Short mmCIF file of C-alpha atoms in Angstrom, two decimals:
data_model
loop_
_atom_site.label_atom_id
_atom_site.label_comp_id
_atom_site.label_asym_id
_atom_site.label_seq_id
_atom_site.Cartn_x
_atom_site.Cartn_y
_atom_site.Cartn_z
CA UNK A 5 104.74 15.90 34.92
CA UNK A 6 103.51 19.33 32.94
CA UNK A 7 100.58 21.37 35.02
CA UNK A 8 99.56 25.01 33.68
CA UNK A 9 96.97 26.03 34.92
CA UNK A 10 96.16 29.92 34.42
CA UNK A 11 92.82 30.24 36.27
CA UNK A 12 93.33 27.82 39.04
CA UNK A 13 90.00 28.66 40.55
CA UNK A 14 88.36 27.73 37.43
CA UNK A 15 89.54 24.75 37.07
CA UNK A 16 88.59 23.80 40.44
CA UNK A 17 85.42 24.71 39.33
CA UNK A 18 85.22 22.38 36.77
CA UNK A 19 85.96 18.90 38.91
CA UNK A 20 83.27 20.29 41.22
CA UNK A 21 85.78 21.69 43.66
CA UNK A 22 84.88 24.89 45.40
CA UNK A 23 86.79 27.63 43.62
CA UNK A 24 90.14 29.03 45.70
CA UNK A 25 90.92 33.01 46.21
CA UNK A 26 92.15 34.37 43.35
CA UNK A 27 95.92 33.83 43.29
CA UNK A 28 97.45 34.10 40.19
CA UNK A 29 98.70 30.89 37.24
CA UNK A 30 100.16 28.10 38.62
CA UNK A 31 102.24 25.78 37.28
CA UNK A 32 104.52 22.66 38.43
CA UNK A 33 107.02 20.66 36.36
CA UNK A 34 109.10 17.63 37.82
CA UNK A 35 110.06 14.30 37.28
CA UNK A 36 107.78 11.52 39.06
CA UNK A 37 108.68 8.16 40.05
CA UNK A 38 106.49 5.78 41.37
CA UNK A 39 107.33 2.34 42.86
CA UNK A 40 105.35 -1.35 43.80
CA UNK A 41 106.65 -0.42 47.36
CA UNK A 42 104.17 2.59 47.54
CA UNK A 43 107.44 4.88 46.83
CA UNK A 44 106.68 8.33 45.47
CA UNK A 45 109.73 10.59 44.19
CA UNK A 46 109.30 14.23 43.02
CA UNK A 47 112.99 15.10 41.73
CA UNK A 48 114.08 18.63 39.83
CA UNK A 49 110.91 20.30 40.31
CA UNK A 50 109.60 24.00 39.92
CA UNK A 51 106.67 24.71 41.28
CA UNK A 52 105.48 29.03 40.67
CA UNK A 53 101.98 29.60 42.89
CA UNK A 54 100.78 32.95 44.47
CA UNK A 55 103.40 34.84 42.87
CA UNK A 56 106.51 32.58 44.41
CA UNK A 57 108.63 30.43 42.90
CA UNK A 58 110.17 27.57 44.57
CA UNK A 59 112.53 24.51 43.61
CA UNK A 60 111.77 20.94 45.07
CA UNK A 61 113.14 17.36 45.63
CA UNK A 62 110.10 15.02 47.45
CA UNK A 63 109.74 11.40 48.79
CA UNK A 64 106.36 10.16 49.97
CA UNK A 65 106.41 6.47 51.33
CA UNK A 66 102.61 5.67 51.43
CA UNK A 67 102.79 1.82 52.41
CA UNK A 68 102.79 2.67 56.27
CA UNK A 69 99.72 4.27 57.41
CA UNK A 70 100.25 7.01 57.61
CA UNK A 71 102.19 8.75 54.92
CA UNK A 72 105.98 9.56 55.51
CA UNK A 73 107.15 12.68 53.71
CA UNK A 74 110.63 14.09 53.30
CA UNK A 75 110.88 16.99 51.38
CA UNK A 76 113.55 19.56 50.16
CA UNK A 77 112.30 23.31 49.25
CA UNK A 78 114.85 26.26 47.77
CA UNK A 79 113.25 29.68 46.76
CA UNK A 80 114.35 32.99 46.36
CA UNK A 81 112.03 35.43 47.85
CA UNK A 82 108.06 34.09 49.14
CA UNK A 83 105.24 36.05 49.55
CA UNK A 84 103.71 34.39 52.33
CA UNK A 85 101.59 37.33 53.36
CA UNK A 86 98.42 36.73 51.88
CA UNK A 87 98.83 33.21 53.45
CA UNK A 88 99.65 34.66 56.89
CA UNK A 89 96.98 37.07 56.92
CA UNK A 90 94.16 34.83 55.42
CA UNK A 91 94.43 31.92 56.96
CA UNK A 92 94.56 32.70 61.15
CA UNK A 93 94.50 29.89 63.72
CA UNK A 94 91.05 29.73 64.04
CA UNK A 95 88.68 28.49 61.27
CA UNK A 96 85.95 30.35 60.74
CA UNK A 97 86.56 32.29 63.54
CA UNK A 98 86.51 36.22 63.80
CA UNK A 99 88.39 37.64 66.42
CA UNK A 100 86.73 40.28 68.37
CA UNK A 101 88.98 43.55 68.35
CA UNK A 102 89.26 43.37 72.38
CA UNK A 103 89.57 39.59 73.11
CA UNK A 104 91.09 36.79 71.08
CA UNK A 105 88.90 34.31 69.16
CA UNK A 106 87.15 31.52 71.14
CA UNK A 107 86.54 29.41 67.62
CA UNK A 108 87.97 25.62 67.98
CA UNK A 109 91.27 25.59 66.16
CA UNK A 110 91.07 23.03 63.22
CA UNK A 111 94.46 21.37 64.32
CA UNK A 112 94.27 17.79 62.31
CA UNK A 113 96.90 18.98 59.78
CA UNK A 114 99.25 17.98 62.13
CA UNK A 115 98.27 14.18 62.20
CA UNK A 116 97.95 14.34 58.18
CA UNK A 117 101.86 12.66 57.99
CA UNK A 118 105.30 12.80 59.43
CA UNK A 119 108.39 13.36 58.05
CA UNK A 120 110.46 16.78 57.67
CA UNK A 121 110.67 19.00 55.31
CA UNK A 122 113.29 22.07 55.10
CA UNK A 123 113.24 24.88 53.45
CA UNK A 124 115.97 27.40 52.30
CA UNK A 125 114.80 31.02 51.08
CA UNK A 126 116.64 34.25 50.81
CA UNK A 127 113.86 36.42 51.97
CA UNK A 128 110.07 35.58 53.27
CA UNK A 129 107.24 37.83 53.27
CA UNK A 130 104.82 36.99 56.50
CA UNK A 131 102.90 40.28 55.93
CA UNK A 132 103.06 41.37 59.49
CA UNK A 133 106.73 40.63 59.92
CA UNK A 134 109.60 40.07 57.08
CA UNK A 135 111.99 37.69 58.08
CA UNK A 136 115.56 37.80 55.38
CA UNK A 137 117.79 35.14 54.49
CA UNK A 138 116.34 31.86 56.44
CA UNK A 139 116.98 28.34 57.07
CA UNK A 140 114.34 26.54 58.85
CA UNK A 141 112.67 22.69 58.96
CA UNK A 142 109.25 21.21 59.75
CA UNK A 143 109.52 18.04 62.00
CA UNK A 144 106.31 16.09 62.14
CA UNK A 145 105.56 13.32 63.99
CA UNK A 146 102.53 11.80 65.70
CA UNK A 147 100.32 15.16 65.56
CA UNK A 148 103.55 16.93 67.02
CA UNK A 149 105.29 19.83 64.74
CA UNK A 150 108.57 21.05 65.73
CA UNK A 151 109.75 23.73 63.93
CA UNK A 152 113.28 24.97 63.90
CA UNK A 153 114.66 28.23 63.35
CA UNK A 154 118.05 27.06 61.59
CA UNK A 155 119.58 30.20 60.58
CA UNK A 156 116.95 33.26 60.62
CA UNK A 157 118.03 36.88 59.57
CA UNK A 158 115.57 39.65 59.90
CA UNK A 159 115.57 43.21 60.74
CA UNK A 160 119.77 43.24 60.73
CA UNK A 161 119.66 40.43 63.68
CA UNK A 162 119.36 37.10 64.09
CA UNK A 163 116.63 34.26 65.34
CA UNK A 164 117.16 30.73 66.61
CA UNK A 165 115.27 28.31 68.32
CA UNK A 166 112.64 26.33 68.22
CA UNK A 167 107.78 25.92 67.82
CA UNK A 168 106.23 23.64 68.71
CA UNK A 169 102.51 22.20 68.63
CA UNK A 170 101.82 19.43 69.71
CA UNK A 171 97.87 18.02 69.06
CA UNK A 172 98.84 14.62 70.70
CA UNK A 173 95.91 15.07 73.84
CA UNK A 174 94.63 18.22 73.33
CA UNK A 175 96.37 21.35 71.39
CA UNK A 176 99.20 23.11 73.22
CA UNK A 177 101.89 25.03 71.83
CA UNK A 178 105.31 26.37 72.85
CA UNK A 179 108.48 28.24 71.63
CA UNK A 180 112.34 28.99 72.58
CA UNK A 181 113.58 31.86 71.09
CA UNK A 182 116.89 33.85 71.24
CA UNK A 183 116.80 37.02 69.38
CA UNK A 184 120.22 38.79 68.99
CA UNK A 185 120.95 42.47 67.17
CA UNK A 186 117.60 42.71 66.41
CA UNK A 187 116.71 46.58 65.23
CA UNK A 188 113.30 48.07 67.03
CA UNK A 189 112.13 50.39 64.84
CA UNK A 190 111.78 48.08 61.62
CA UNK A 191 110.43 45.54 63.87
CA UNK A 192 108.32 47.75 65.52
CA UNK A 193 107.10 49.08 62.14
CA UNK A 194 105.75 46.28 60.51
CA UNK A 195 104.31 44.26 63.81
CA UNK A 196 102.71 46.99 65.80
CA UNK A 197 102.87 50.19 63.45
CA UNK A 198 105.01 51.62 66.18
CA UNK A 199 107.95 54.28 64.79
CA UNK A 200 109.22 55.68 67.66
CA UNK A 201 112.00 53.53 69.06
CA UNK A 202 115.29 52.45 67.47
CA UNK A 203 118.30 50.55 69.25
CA UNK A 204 119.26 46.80 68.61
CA UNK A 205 117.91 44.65 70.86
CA UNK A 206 118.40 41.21 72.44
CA UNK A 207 115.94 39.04 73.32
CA UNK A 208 114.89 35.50 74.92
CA UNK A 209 111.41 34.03 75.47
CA UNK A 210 109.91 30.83 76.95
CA UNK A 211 106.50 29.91 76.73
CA UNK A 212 104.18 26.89 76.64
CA UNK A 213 100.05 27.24 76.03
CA UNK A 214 97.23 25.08 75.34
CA UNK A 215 93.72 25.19 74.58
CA UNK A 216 91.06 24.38 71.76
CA UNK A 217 90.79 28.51 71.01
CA UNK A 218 93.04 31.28 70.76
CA UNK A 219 91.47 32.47 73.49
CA UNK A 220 92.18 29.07 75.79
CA UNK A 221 95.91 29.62 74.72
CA UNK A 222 96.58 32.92 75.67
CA UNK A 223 95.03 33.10 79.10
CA UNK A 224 97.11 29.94 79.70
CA UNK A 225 100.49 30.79 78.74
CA UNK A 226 103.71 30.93 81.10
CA UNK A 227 107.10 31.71 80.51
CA UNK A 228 109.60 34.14 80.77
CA UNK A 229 111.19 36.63 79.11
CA UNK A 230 114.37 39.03 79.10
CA UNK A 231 115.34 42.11 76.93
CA UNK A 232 118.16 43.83 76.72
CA UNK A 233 118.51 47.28 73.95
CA UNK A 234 121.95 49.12 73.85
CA UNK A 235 121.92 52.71 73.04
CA UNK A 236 118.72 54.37 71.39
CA UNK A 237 116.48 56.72 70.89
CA UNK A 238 112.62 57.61 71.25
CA UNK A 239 111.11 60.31 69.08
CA UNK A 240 108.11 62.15 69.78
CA UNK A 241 108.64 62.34 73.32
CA UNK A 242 112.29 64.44 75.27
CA UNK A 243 111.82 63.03 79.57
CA UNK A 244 114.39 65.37 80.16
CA UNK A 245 112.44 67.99 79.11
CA UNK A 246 109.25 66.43 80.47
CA UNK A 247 110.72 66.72 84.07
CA UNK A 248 111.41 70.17 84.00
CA UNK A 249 107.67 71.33 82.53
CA UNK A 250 108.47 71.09 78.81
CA UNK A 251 105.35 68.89 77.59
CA UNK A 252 106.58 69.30 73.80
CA UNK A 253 107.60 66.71 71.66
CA UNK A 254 111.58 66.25 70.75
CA UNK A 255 113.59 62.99 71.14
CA UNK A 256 114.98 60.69 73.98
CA UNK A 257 118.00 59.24 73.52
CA UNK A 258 118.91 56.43 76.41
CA UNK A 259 122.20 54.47 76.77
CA UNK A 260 120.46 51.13 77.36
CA UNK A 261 116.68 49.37 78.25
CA UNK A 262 116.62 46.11 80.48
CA UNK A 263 113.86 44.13 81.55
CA UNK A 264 112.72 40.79 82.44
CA UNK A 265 109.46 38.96 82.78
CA UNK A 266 107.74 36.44 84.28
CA UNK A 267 104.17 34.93 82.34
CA UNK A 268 101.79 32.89 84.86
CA UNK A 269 98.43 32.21 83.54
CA UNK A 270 98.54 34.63 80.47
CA UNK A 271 99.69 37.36 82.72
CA UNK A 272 102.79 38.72 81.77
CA UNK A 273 104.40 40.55 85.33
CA UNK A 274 107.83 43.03 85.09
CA UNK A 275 108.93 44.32 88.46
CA UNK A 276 113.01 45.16 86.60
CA UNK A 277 112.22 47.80 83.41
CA UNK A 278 115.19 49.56 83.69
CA UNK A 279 115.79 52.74 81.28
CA UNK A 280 119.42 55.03 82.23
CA UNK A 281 119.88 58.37 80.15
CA UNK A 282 123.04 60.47 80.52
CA UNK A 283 121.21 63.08 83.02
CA UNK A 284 117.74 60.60 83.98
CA UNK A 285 116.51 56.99 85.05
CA UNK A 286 113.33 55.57 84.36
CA UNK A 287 111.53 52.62 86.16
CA UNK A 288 108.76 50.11 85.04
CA UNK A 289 106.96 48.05 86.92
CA UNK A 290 103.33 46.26 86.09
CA UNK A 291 101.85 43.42 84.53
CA UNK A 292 100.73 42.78 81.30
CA UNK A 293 97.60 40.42 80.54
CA UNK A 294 98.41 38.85 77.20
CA UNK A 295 95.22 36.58 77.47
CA UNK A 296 92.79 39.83 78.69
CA UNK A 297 94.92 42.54 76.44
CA UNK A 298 94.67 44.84 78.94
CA UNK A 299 97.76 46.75 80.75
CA UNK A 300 98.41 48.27 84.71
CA UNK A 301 101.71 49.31 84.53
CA UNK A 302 103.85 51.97 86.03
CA UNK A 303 106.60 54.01 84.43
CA UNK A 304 108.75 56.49 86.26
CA UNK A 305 111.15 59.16 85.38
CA UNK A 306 113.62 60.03 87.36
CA UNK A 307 116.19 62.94 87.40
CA UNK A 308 119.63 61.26 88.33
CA UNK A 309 120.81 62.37 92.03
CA UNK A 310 123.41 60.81 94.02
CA UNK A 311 120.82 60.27 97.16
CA UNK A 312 118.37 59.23 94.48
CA UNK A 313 116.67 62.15 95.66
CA UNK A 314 115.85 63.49 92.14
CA UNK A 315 112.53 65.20 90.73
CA UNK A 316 110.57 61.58 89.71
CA UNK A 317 106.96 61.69 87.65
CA UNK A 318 105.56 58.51 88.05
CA UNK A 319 103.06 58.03 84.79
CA UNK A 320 100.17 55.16 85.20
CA UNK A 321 99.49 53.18 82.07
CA UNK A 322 96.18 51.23 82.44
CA UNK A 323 93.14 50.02 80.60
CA UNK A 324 92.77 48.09 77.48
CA UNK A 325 94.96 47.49 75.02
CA UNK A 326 92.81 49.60 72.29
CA UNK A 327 92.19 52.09 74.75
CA UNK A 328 94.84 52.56 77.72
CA UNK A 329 94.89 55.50 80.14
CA UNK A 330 97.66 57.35 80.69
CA UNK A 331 97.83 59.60 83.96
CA UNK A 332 100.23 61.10 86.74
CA UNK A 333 99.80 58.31 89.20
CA UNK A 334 99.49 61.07 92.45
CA UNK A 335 99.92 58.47 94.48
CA UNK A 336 103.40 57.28 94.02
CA UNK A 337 104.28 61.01 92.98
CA UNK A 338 103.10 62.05 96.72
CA UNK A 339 104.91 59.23 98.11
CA UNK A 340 108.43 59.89 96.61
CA UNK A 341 108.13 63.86 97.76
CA UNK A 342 107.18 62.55 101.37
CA UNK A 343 109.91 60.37 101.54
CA UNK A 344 112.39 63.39 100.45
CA UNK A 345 110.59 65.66 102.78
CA UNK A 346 110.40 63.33 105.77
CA UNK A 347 114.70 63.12 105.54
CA UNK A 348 114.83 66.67 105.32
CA UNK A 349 112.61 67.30 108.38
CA UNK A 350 114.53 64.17 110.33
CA UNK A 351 118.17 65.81 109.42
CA UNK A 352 116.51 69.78 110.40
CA UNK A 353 115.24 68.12 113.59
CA UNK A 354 118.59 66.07 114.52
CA UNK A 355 120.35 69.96 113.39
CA UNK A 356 118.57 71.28 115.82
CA UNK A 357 118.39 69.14 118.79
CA UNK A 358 122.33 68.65 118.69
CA UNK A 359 123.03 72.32 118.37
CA UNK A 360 120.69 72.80 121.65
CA UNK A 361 122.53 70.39 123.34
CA UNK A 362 126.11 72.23 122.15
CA UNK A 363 124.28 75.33 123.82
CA UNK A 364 123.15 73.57 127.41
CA UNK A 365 126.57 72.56 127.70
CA UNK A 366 128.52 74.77 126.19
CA UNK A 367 130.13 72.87 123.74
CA UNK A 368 130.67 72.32 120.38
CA UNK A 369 128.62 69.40 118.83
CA UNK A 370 129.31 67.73 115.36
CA UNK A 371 125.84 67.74 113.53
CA UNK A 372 126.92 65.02 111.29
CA UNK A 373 126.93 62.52 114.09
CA UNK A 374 123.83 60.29 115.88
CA UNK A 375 121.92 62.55 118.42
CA UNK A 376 122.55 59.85 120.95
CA UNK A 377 126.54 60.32 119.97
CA UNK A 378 126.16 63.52 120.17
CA UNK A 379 124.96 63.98 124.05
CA UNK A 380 127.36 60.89 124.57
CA UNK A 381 130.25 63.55 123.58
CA UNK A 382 129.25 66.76 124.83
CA UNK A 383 128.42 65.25 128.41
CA UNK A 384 132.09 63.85 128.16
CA UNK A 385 133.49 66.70 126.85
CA UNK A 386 131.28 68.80 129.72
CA UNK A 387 132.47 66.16 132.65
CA UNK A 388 136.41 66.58 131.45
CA UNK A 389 136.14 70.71 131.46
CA UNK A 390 134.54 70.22 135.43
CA UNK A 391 137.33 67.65 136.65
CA UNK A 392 140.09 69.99 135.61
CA UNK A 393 138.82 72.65 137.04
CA UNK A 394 138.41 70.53 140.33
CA UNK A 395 141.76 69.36 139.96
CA UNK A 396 143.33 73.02 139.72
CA UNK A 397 141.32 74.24 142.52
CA UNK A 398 142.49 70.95 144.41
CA UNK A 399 146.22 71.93 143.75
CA UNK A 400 145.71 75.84 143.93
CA UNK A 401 146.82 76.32 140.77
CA UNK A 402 145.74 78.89 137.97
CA UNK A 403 145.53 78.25 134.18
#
């Protein structure tokens, strides 16, 4: 088989086909074998479509029925991001900027065969993210994909795991990931447009949604999650100098970030955010709602004290995720000053009362000691002074 075709859409056109996006020539070249069985074999072929070219070995057994497809695909380097960013989950959907799409997701690909088919390419272009070399398969059976994560480089780490959707009784979807080495900052980049952060970071995730919509599935996700980042940095923004009045910009570097999650019901809740610097501490705490994109979480400073005592600035994140609001929560900032100045006040009171007790009695009292300890003592120490002098008047004696 010989196909060049260098206006695709036209010559959709012409077998009354409606006419695909512009995409380039395509062309396909292979030898095809065809048996009595209902055998199909694709062997040494090229196939070069939306800019990518990829080699191929197929079989298609189409005497069951349903068709039975094993397939073998090597490329180079695939643009996939015209794919990933046309296509969505939803058809004909349009997602709303502050919700997800609530259009039925056109899931009957998956019960269109079984089989596997792998796929080996040095580099893939998913538009949003830009994964390096990978080695992944496609497992269907039954209206159930499983896809596995093989060997995945991509942003100098590494993925494996395991997708899954599953369309058996009603669309649901799940994933095991462990991320290792991953960098922030390129990830960051090209999936959120966020610059700031750099550090190589660790990752694992567990979650399982369903639903018809995009919508359904993210307000009914549950998982959890854990990250750990080794040393970094954070331009843009110095807490050191933050906590002492300095409001300009600069850069935070931090030894390490921890965290873990829990996901209930597309809610995504962190109690553990954990972020140590050489002279500060920061705290998170919050949830996250994946399904409503919005955000309530609280982030604290903290200058590092022994009695954890330090000057903390507690910082409220909350609102939408197009439009958060970020304030000094007064609250918590009130309550951590209180709780310094209520110890000072308790130790200057228990000062006090124990030094008026040394002066009723006449003795010296230790301060560091319990108030109760410390009457306890100089009431001993007040009793043993009066019984020697009793027993030297007792035996007329002098000092």
């Amino acid at each position: 088989l010989a196909v060049a075709l260098p206006d695709p859409g036209a010559f959709l056109s012409a077998l009354g086909q409606p006419a695909a996006a512009p995409g380039g020539p395509l062309s396909l070249r292979g030898d095809i074998t065809y048996t009595r069985e209902g055998l199909v074999t694709l062997r040494d072929a090229s196939l070069t479509a939306l800019g990518n070219a990829l080699n191929a070995q197929m079989d298609l057994d189409l005497s069951g029925a349903t068709p039975q497809v094993t397939a073998h695909l090597v490329a180079g380097r695939l643009d996939l991001a015209r794919l990933a960013g046309g296509a969505g989950g939803a058809q004909g959907g349009q997602a709303a900027p502050s919700g997800w799409s609530k259009a039925p997701i056109a899931a009957d690909a998956l019960s269109a065969f079984n089989g596997e088919i792998t796929l080996a390419a040095e580099a893939i272009d998913l538009g949003s993210l830009k994964l390096d070399r990978s080695r992944l398969s496609v497992a269907l059976d039954k209206a159930r994909a499983v896809v596995s994560l093989r060997e995945v480089a991509a942003y100098g780490g590494a993925v494996q795991g395991q997708l899954v959707a599953n369309n058996r009784s009603g669309l649901s979807v799940a994933g095991k990931l462990d991320i290792t080495g991953m960098e922030l900052n390129g990830l960051l980049r090209d999936a959120m447009e966020i610059e700031s952060f750099t550090g190589k970071a660790d990752l694992k995730l567990d979650f399982l949604g369903s639903g018809a919509s995009e919508h359904q599935i993210m307000n009914s996700l549950k998982g959890t999650a854990a990250l750990k980042v080794g040393k970094g940095t954070i331009t843009g923004l110095d807490l050191e100098k933050l906590l002492r009045g300095k409001t300009a910009g600069g850069v935070t570097v931090f030894d390490a970030l921890t965290g873990s999650a829990v996901i209930e019901q597309g809610v995504l809740r962190n109690d553990d955010l954990l972020l140590e610097l050489p002279r500060l501490i920061a705290r998170g705490e919050g949830q996250v709602g994946i399904g409503a994109r919005d955000i309530n979480y609280l982030f604290t400073p903290q200058l590092r004290r022994d009695d954890d005592s330090g000057l903390a600035f507690p910082v409220r994140i909350k609102g939408s995720w197009d439009n958060p609001r970020i304030r000094p929560d007064l609250d918590k900032a009130l309550g951590i000053d209180l709780k310094a100045e209520k110890q000072a006040l308790k130790d200057e009171a228990k000062s006090a009362v124990t030094e008026k007790i040394g002066e009723e009695l006449g003795v010296t009292v230790d301060p560091a000691g319990s108030v109760k300890d410390a009457a306890k003592d100089a009431a001993r120490g007040k009793l043993e002074e009066e019984v020697k002098g009793g027993l030297r008047k007792l035996l007329n004696r002098g000092e």
